[in-house]
Coordinates of C-alpha atoms (C1' of nucleotides) in Angstrom, one line a residue:
Chain A
M1 CA -35.5 13.5 -2.8
S2 CA -33.0 12.1 -0.4
T3 CA -32.5 14.4 2.6
V4 CA -29.1 13.4 3.8
K5 CA -29.3 13.3 7.6
Q6 CA -26.3 14.8 9.3
P7 CA -25.0 12.7 12.1
S8 CA -25.9 13.7 15.7
R9 CA -23.3 14.8 18.2
I10 CA -23.4 11.3 19.7
Q11 CA -22.8 9.7 16.3
Q12 CA -19.8 12.0 15.7
R13 CA -18.3 11.4 19.1
N14 CA -18.7 7.6 19.0
R15 CA -17.6 7.1 15.4
A16 CA -14.5 9.1 16.2
A17 CA -13.8 7.1 19.3
I18 CA -14.1 3.9 17.4
L19 CA -11.8 5.0 14.6
A20 CA -9.3 6.1 17.2
S21 CA -9.2 2.8 19.1
G22 CA -9.4 1.0 15.8
L23 CA -6.2 2.7 14.6
D24 CA -4.5 1.7 17.8
A25 CA -5.6 -1.9 17.5
F26 CA -5.0 -2.5 13.8
S27 CA -1.7 -0.7 13.8
Q28 CA -0.5 -2.7 16.8
S29 CA -1.9 -6.2 16.0
G30 CA -2.8 -6.1 12.3
F31 CA -6.3 -6.7 10.9
R32 CA -6.6 -10.2 12.0
G33 CA -5.0 -9.7 15.3
A34 CA -7.3 -6.9 16.5
T35 CA -10.6 -7.9 18.0
L36 CA -13.9 -6.1 18.1
E37 CA -14.1 -6.6 21.8
Q38 CA -10.8 -4.8 22.3
I39 CA -11.7 -1.9 20.0
A40 CA -15.1 -1.5 21.6
A41 CA -13.6 -1.5 25.1
A42 CA -11.0 1.0 24.2
A43 CA -13.7 3.2 22.7
G44 CA -15.7 2.9 26.0
M45 CA -18.7 0.9 24.7
S46 CA -20.0 -2.6 24.2
K47 CA -19.3 -4.8 21.2
P48 CA -22.9 -4.6 19.8
N49 CA -22.9 -0.9 20.3
L50 CA -19.8 -0.7 18.1
I51 CA -21.5 -2.7 15.5
Y52 CA -24.3 -0.2 15.6
Y53 CA -21.9 2.4 14.2
F54 CA -19.9 0.2 11.8
P55 CA -21.4 -2.8 10.1
S56 CA -18.3 -4.9 10.4
K57 CA -14.7 -5.0 11.5
E58 CA -13.7 -4.7 7.8
A59 CA -15.7 -1.4 7.5
I60 CA -13.7 0.2 10.3
H61 CA -10.5 -0.9 8.7
I62 CA -11.4 0.3 5.2
T63 CA -12.6 3.7 6.6
L64 CA -9.3 4.1 8.4
L65 CA -7.3 3.2 5.3
T66 CA -9.1 5.5 2.9
E67 CA -9.0 8.5 5.3
L68 CA -5.4 7.8 6.0
L69 CA -4.4 7.7 2.3
D70 CA -5.4 11.3 1.8
T71 CA -3.2 12.6 4.6
W72 CA -0.5 10.3 3.4
L73 CA -0.3 11.4 -0.2
A74 CA -0.9 15.1 0.5
P75 CA 2.8 16.0 0.6
L76 CA 3.3 14.3 -2.7
R77 CA 0.4 16.1 -4.3
A78 CA 1.8 19.3 -3.0
M79 CA 5.1 18.8 -4.8
G80 CA 5.0 20.9 -7.9
P81 CA 6.9 23.0 -10.4
S82 CA 9.7 25.0 -8.9
D83 CA 12.9 26.9 -9.9
D84 CA 14.7 25.1 -7.1
P85 CA 13.8 21.5 -7.5
I86 CA 16.2 20.2 -4.9
S87 CA 14.5 22.3 -2.3
E88 CA 11.1 21.1 -3.6
I89 CA 12.1 17.4 -3.3
L90 CA 13.8 18.0 0.1
K91 CA 10.5 19.6 1.3
Y92 CA 8.6 16.5 0.3
A93 CA 11.0 14.2 2.0
Q94 CA 11.0 16.2 5.2
S95 CA 7.2 16.4 5.2
K96 CA 7.1 12.7 4.8
L97 CA 9.5 12.3 7.7
T98 CA 7.3 14.5 9.8
L99 CA 4.4 12.3 9.1
S100 CA 6.4 9.3 10.3
R101 CA 7.2 11.1 13.5
D102 CA 3.7 12.4 14.2
Y103 CA 1.6 9.6 12.8
P104 CA 3.5 6.4 13.3
R105 CA 0.4 4.4 13.9
E106 CA -1.0 5.4 10.5
S107 CA 2.3 4.5 8.9
R108 CA 2.2 1.0 10.5
L109 CA -1.4 0.5 9.6
F110 CA -0.5 1.2 6.0
A111 CA 2.6 -0.9 6.1
N112 CA 0.6 -3.8 7.5
E113 CA -1.9 -3.5 4.7
I114 CA 0.7 -3.5 1.9
L115 CA 2.6 -6.4 3.5
Q116 CA -0.5 -8.5 3.3
G117 CA -0.8 -7.6 -0.3
A118 CA -3.1 -4.6 0.0
P119 CA -6.4 -6.6 -0.1
H120 CA -8.3 -3.5 0.8
L121 CA -6.5 -1.1 -1.4
A122 CA -6.5 -2.9 -4.7
N123 CA -8.7 -0.2 -6.3
T124 CA -6.6 2.7 -4.9
M125 CA -3.4 1.3 -6.4
D126 CA -4.4 2.6 -9.8
A127 CA -5.0 6.1 -8.5
L128 CA -1.6 5.9 -6.8
K129 CA 0.1 4.9 -10.0
T130 CA -1.5 7.8 -11.8
L131 CA -0.3 10.3 -9.1
V132 CA 3.2 8.9 -9.0
D133 CA 3.5 8.8 -12.8
E134 CA 2.5 12.4 -12.9
K135 CA 5.1 13.4 -10.3
A136 CA 7.7 11.3 -12.0
L137 CA 7.1 13.3 -15.2
L138 CA 7.7 16.5 -13.2
I139 CA 11.0 15.1 -11.9
Q140 CA 12.0 13.9 -15.3
G141 CA 11.5 17.5 -16.5
W142 CA 14.0 18.7 -13.9
V143 CA 16.4 16.0 -15.0
D144 CA 16.1 17.0 -18.6
A145 CA 16.6 20.6 -17.8
G146 CA 19.8 19.6 -16.0
K147 CA 18.6 21.0 -12.7
I148 CA 19.1 17.7 -10.8
V149 CA 21.3 14.8 -11.5
A150 CA 20.1 12.1 -14.0
I151 CA 18.1 9.7 -12.0
D152 CA 15.2 7.3 -12.3
P153 CA 12.2 9.3 -10.9
H154 CA 10.3 6.3 -9.7
H155 CA 13.2 4.9 -7.7
L156 CA 13.8 8.4 -6.3
I157 CA 10.2 8.4 -5.0
F158 CA 10.6 4.9 -3.6
S159 CA 13.7 6.1 -1.8
I160 CA 11.8 8.9 -0.1
W161 CA 9.1 6.6 1.0
S162 CA 11.3 3.9 2.3
L163 CA 13.8 6.2 4.1
T164 CA 11.2 8.1 5.9
Q165 CA 8.7 5.4 6.7
H166 CA 11.4 3.2 8.1
Y167 CA 11.6 5.3 11.2
A168 CA 7.9 4.7 12.0
D169 CA 7.5 1.1 10.8
F170 CA 10.7 -0.3 12.2
D171 CA 10.6 2.0 15.3
V172 CA 11.2 -0.9 17.7
Q173 CA 14.4 -1.9 15.8
V174 CA 15.6 1.7 15.4
R175 CA 15.2 2.4 19.0
A176 CA 16.8 -0.8 20.1
V177 CA 19.9 0.0 18.0
L178 CA 20.0 3.6 19.2
A179 CA 19.5 2.7 22.9
N180 CA 16.1 4.4 22.9
D181 CA 17.4 7.8 21.9
D182 CA 15.0 9.9 19.8
P183 CA 16.0 9.0 16.2
Y184 CA 14.3 12.0 14.6
P185 CA 16.8 14.8 15.1
G186 CA 19.5 12.6 13.4
A187 CA 17.1 11.4 10.8
V188 CA 16.2 14.9 9.7
E189 CA 19.8 15.8 9.1
H190 CA 20.6 12.5 7.5
I191 CA 17.8 12.6 5.0
D192 CA 18.7 16.1 4.1
R193 CA 22.2 15.1 3.4
V194 CA 21.3 12.0 1.4
F195 CA 19.0 13.8 -1.0
R196 CA 21.1 16.9 -1.3
R197 CA 24.1 14.9 -2.3
L198 CA 22.2 12.6 -4.5
L199 CA 20.5 15.2 -6.5
A200 CA 23.1 17.9 -6.8
T201 CA 24.4 18.6 -10.3
D202 CA 28.2 18.8 -9.9
Chain B
M1 CA 25.4 -39.8 28.9
S2 CA 22.8 -38.3 26.6
T3 CA 23.0 -40.0 23.3
V4 CA 21.6 -37.2 21.0
K5 CA 19.5 -39.0 18.4
Q6 CA 19.9 -37.6 14.9
P7 CA 16.6 -37.1 13.2
S8 CA 15.4 -39.8 10.8
R9 CA 14.9 -39.0 7.1
I10 CA 11.2 -38.6 7.6
Q11 CA 11.8 -36.2 10.4
Q12 CA 14.1 -34.1 8.2
R13 CA 11.7 -34.1 5.3
N14 CA 8.7 -33.2 7.3
R15 CA 10.3 -30.5 9.5
A16 CA 11.6 -28.9 6.3
A17 CA 8.2 -29.1 4.7
I18 CA 6.5 -27.5 7.7
L19 CA 9.0 -24.7 7.9
A20 CA 8.6 -24.0 4.1
S21 CA 4.8 -23.8 4.3
G22 CA 5.1 -21.9 7.6
L23 CA 7.2 -19.3 5.9
D24 CA 4.6 -19.0 3.2
A25 CA 1.8 -18.6 5.6
F26 CA 3.4 -16.3 8.2
S27 CA 4.9 -14.0 5.6
Q28 CA 1.6 -13.7 3.8
S29 CA -0.8 -13.5 6.7
G30 CA 1.2 -12.6 9.7
F31 CA 1.5 -14.7 12.9
R32 CA -2.1 -14.4 13.9
G33 CA -3.5 -14.7 10.4
A34 CA -1.8 -17.9 9.5
T35 CA -3.5 -21.1 10.7
L36 CA -2.2 -24.5 11.6
E37 CA -4.6 -26.2 9.3
Q38 CA -3.4 -24.1 6.4
I39 CA 0.3 -24.8 7.2
A40 CA -0.3 -28.5 7.7
A41 CA -2.3 -28.8 4.4
A42 CA 0.4 -27.0 2.5
A43 CA 3.0 -29.3 4.0
G44 CA 0.9 -32.3 2.9
M45 CA -0.1 -33.6 6.3
S46 CA -2.8 -33.4 9.0
K47 CA -2.9 -30.8 11.8
P48 CA -2.1 -33.3 14.6
N49 CA 0.8 -34.6 12.5
L50 CA 2.2 -31.1 12.3
I51 CA 1.9 -30.8 16.0
Y52 CA 3.9 -34.0 16.3
Y53 CA 6.9 -32.2 14.8
F54 CA 6.5 -28.8 16.4
P55 CA 4.9 -28.4 19.8
S56 CA 3.0 -25.2 18.9
K57 CA 2.4 -22.6 16.2
E58 CA 4.7 -20.3 18.1
A59 CA 7.5 -22.8 17.9
I60 CA 7.4 -22.8 14.1
H61 CA 7.4 -19.1 14.1
I62 CA 10.3 -18.7 16.4
T63 CA 12.3 -21.4 14.6
L64 CA 11.8 -19.5 11.3
L65 CA 12.7 -16.2 12.8
T66 CA 15.9 -17.3 14.4
E67 CA 17.1 -19.3 11.3
L68 CA 16.2 -16.2 9.2
L69 CA 18.2 -13.8 11.3
D70 CA 21.4 -15.5 10.6
T71 CA 21.0 -15.2 6.8
W72 CA 19.8 -11.7 7.2
L73 CA 22.7 -10.4 9.2
A74 CA 25.4 -12.3 7.3
P75 CA 26.2 -9.5 4.9
L76 CA 26.5 -7.0 7.7
R77 CA 28.8 -9.4 9.6
A78 CA 30.9 -9.7 6.4
M79 CA 31.5 -6.0 6.2
G80 CA 35.0 -5.4 7.4
P81 CA 38.1 -3.2 7.2
S82 CA 39.0 -2.2 3.7
D83 CA 41.1 0.3 1.9
D84 CA 38.2 1.1 -0.3
P85 CA 35.3 1.7 2.1
I86 CA 32.9 2.9 -0.5
S87 CA 33.1 -0.4 -2.3
E88 CA 32.8 -2.2 0.9
I89 CA 29.6 -0.4 1.8
L90 CA 28.3 -0.8 -1.7
K91 CA 28.9 -4.5 -1.5
Y92 CA 26.9 -4.7 1.7
A93 CA 24.0 -2.7 0.2
Q94 CA 23.9 -4.8 -2.9
S95 CA 24.1 -8.1 -0.9
K96 CA 21.1 -6.8 1.0
L97 CA 19.2 -6.0 -2.2
T98 CA 19.9 -9.4 -3.5
L99 CA 18.4 -10.9 -0.3
S100 CA 15.3 -8.8 -0.9
R101 CA 15.0 -10.1 -4.4
D102 CA 15.8 -13.8 -3.6
Y103 CA 14.1 -14.1 -0.2
P104 CA 11.2 -11.7 -0.2
R105 CA 9.1 -13.9 2.1
E106 CA 11.8 -13.9 4.7
S107 CA 12.0 -10.1 4.5
R108 CA 8.2 -9.8 5.0
L109 CA 8.3 -12.3 7.8
F110 CA 10.8 -10.1 9.5
A111 CA 9.0 -6.9 8.7
N112 CA 5.8 -8.4 10.1
E113 CA 7.5 -9.3 13.4
I114 CA 9.1 -5.8 13.8
L115 CA 5.8 -4.1 13.0
Q116 CA 4.1 -6.0 15.8
G117 CA 6.8 -4.8 18.2
A118 CA 9.2 -7.8 17.8
P119 CA 7.5 -9.9 20.5
H120 CA 9.6 -12.9 19.6
L121 CA 12.9 -11.1 19.0
A122 CA 13.1 -9.1 22.2
N123 CA 16.2 -11.0 23.2
T124 CA 17.9 -10.8 19.9
M125 CA 17.6 -7.1 19.8
D126 CA 20.5 -6.8 22.2
A127 CA 22.8 -8.9 20.0
L128 CA 21.7 -6.8 17.0
K129 CA 22.6 -3.6 18.8
T130 CA 26.0 -5.0 19.6
L131 CA 26.7 -6.0 16.0
V132 CA 25.4 -2.7 14.6
D133 CA 27.5 -0.7 17.1
E134 CA 30.6 -2.6 16.1
K135 CA 30.0 -1.9 12.5
A136 CA 29.2 1.7 13.2
L137 CA 32.6 2.0 14.8
L138 CA 34.2 0.7 11.7
I139 CA 32.3 3.2 9.6
Q140 CA 33.2 6.0 12.0
G141 CA 36.8 5.0 11.5
W142 CA 36.5 5.6 7.7
V143 CA 34.9 8.9 8.4
D144 CA 37.7 10.0 10.8
A145 CA 40.2 8.9 8.2
G146 CA 38.5 11.1 5.7
K147 CA 37.8 8.2 3.4
I148 CA 34.1 8.8 3.2
V149 CA 32.0 11.8 3.9
A150 CA 31.1 12.8 7.4
I151 CA 28.0 10.9 8.2
D152 CA 26.1 9.3 11.1
P153 CA 27.0 5.6 10.8
H154 CA 23.8 4.4 12.4
H155 CA 21.6 6.3 10.1
L156 CA 23.7 5.1 7.1
I157 CA 22.9 1.6 8.2
F158 CA 19.2 2.3 8.5
S159 CA 19.3 3.7 5.0
I160 CA 20.8 0.6 3.6
W161 CA 18.2 -1.5 5.4
S162 CA 15.2 0.6 4.4
L163 CA 16.2 1.2 0.8
T164 CA 16.8 -2.5 0.1
Q165 CA 14.0 -4.1 2.2
H166 CA 11.4 -1.7 0.7
Y167 CA 11.5 -3.7 -2.6
A168 CA 10.6 -6.9 -0.8
D169 CA 8.2 -5.6 1.9
F170 CA 6.3 -3.1 -0.3
D171 CA 6.5 -5.3 -3.4
V172 CA 2.8 -4.9 -4.2
Q173 CA 3.0 -1.2 -4.1
V174 CA 6.3 -1.0 -6.1
R175 CA 4.9 -3.3 -8.8
A176 CA 1.6 -1.4 -8.9
V177 CA 3.5 1.9 -9.5
L178 CA 5.9 0.3 -12.1
A179 CA 3.1 -1.5 -14.0
N180 CA 4.4 -4.8 -12.9
D181 CA 7.9 -4.4 -14.4
D182 CA 10.7 -6.1 -12.6
P183 CA 12.0 -3.4 -10.2
Y184 CA 15.3 -4.9 -9.5
P185 CA 17.5 -3.9 -12.5
G186 CA 16.6 -0.3 -11.8
A187 CA 17.0 -0.7 -8.1
V188 CA 20.5 -2.1 -8.4
E189 CA 21.6 1.0 -10.4
H190 CA 19.7 3.4 -8.2
I191 CA 21.1 2.1 -4.9
D192 CA 24.6 2.2 -6.4
R193 CA 24.1 5.8 -7.3
V194 CA 22.6 6.8 -4.0
F195 CA 25.4 5.5 -1.9
R196 CA 28.2 6.4 -4.3
R197 CA 27.2 10.0 -4.3
L198 CA 26.3 10.1 -0.6
L199 CA 29.6 8.7 0.5
A200 CA 32.1 10.2 -1.9
T201 CA 34.6 12.7 -0.5
D202 CA 34.5 15.6 -2.8
Chain C
dC1 C1' -45.4 14.4 29.8
dA2 C1' -46.5 11.4 25.9
dA3 C1' -44.8 9.2 22.0
dC4 C1' -41.5 8.2 18.9
dA5 C1' -36.7 7.6 17.5
dA6 C1' -32.0 6.9 18.6
dT7 C1' -28.8 4.4 21.4
dT8 C1' -27.1 0.7 24.3
dT9 C1' -26.4 -4.0 25.9
dG10 C1' -26.9 -8.9 27.8
dA11 C1' -27.5 -13.2 26.0
dC12 C1' -26.7 -15.9 22.4
dC13 C1' -25.1 -18.3 18.0
dA14 C1' -22.3 -20.4 14.5
dC15 C1' -17.8 -20.9 13.4
dT16 C1' -12.8 -21.0 13.7
dC17 C1' -8.7 -22.2 15.8
dG18 C1' -4.9 -24.1 18.6
dG19 C1' -4.1 -28.1 20.7
dT20 C1' -5.2 -33.1 22.9
dC21 C1' -5.9 -38.0 22.8
dA22 C1' -6.4 -42.6 21.8
dA23 C1' -6.1 -45.6 18.4
dA24 C1' -4.7 -47.0 13.8
dA25 C1' -1.2 -47.5 10.3
dA26 C1' 3.5 -47.7 8.6
dC27 C1' 8.0 -48.9 9.6
dA28 C1' 12.0 -51.1 11.7
dG29 C1' 15.0 -55.0 13.3
dG30 C1' 15.6 -59.6 14.7
Chain D
dC1 C1' 6.5 -62.9 10.7
dC2 C1' 6.6 -61.1 15.2
dT3 C1' 7.3 -57.1 18.2
dG4 C1' 8.3 -52.7 19.5
dT5 C1' 8.8 -48.0 17.8
dT6 C1' 7.7 -44.2 14.9
dT7 C1' 4.4 -41.8 12.3
dT8 C1' -0.3 -40.5 11.1
dT9 C1' -5.0 -39.2 11.8
dG10 C1' -10.2 -38.9 13.0
dA11 C1' -12.7 -37.2 16.6
dC12 C1' -13.0 -34.1 19.9
dC13 C1' -12.5 -30.0 23.3
dG14 C1' -12.5 -25.4 25.2
dA15 C1' -11.6 -20.7 24.3
dG16 C1' -12.2 -16.9 21.4
dT17 C1' -14.4 -14.3 17.7
dG18 C1' -17.4 -11.8 14.5
dG19 C1' -21.8 -10.8 14.4
dT20 C1' -27.2 -11.0 15.6
dC21 C1' -31.4 -10.0 18.1
dA22 C1' -34.8 -8.6 21.1
dA23 C1' -35.4 -5.9 24.8
dA24 C1' -34.1 -2.1 27.8
dT25 C1' -32.6 2.5 28.3
dT26 C1' -31.9 7.1 26.9
dG27 C1' -32.7 11.2 24.2
dT28 C1' -35.8 14.2 21.5
dT29 C1' -39.7 16.7 20.2
dG30 C1' -44.2 18.4 19.9

DNA sequence: CAACAATTTGACCACTCGGTCAAAAACAGG
DNA sequence: CCTGTTTTTGACCGAGTGGTCAAATTGTTG
């Protein structure tokens, strides 16, 4: 007989504000480097007030990570059977690149977590493997049908991840090398070329 | 008339031990997450003793980063004129992959620093840009000579960096997906294929 | 408006951490 | 073995941090 109470407007607003400034803080300074004081101030409230909405610093971090993971894997989930597998894979790669461009903080939050050994994602790793294995099978089917070049599907997926996330995670370095020009127009074209040439059957 | 004293054997041993455990700590927990106590204990000494060899935590970190950067960029520096540019580029990519395999902690230390916005490498970024621009010119020459496909040299270099470092920096994720198999044999072959097909003139 | 619930915060606490300091211990060289 | 130097450490400090708590304030509802 548990009547689940829906959160008030204040609850919604403040939880959202906390998550927003938490994302800022964690992606910029890492879990350890971010402080409750800092997050609370950025969300326009006091530290005890923040703790009224989230029981601990870790709770904010975990909430962010799990919400993020959904967005992050959506394009991979969306990849499915197709008569034109090269376009299907290119679509995935470009979606991922768009995520890097539009959600760089999320990308860095995730990168930080993996770098530290994914202490808060240990569970989720199993589900990730299941999803990737499933998509690897799909890709293997395309290989077997001779529609794309013979290639290791897992390493293909790693390539898509690394090439796209690099522009968000190593943003400082990329911009330093490019004299602060916007890297994305060039990246879109480059990634298209890489996977088109990699996957084409001759 | 400054007679530069060369460090005693004890100095050499202890400085090396501190840098070794500092690398462990910083690459695993980030700058903020690592503690002097932890580093000192791992180096087999007390905290004040550690501070006798390095004036601050930051000093250890900076020392590690600057020493690392040399090793890290050596393969790029080594890339030079060649009649067979594809082999030359492949050699660079494979050297970089070997670094990821043999020095994953160094790779993660570097990744951590860049993720945080490279606060300790702001100076070095200029030098990096100079080096990369120089090599980009070399690659552009190969393009202009029709020896490799028309491609943006900067993004090519980013590709090499991201594809290779991914295996060190996202090790946890890679191994989770691959059920803990050694990723490197497959990675060597994959990276070879990627760049061979990308760069070939048809 | 009365009464209750939800929200907010100042003051505080225990603990961690980077770094200091004075004194002890180990190590040279004569 | 004496003396000066290098190395080592226990004790300590001040700042910062995650989190608590009781009390005040604000919102809500009959």
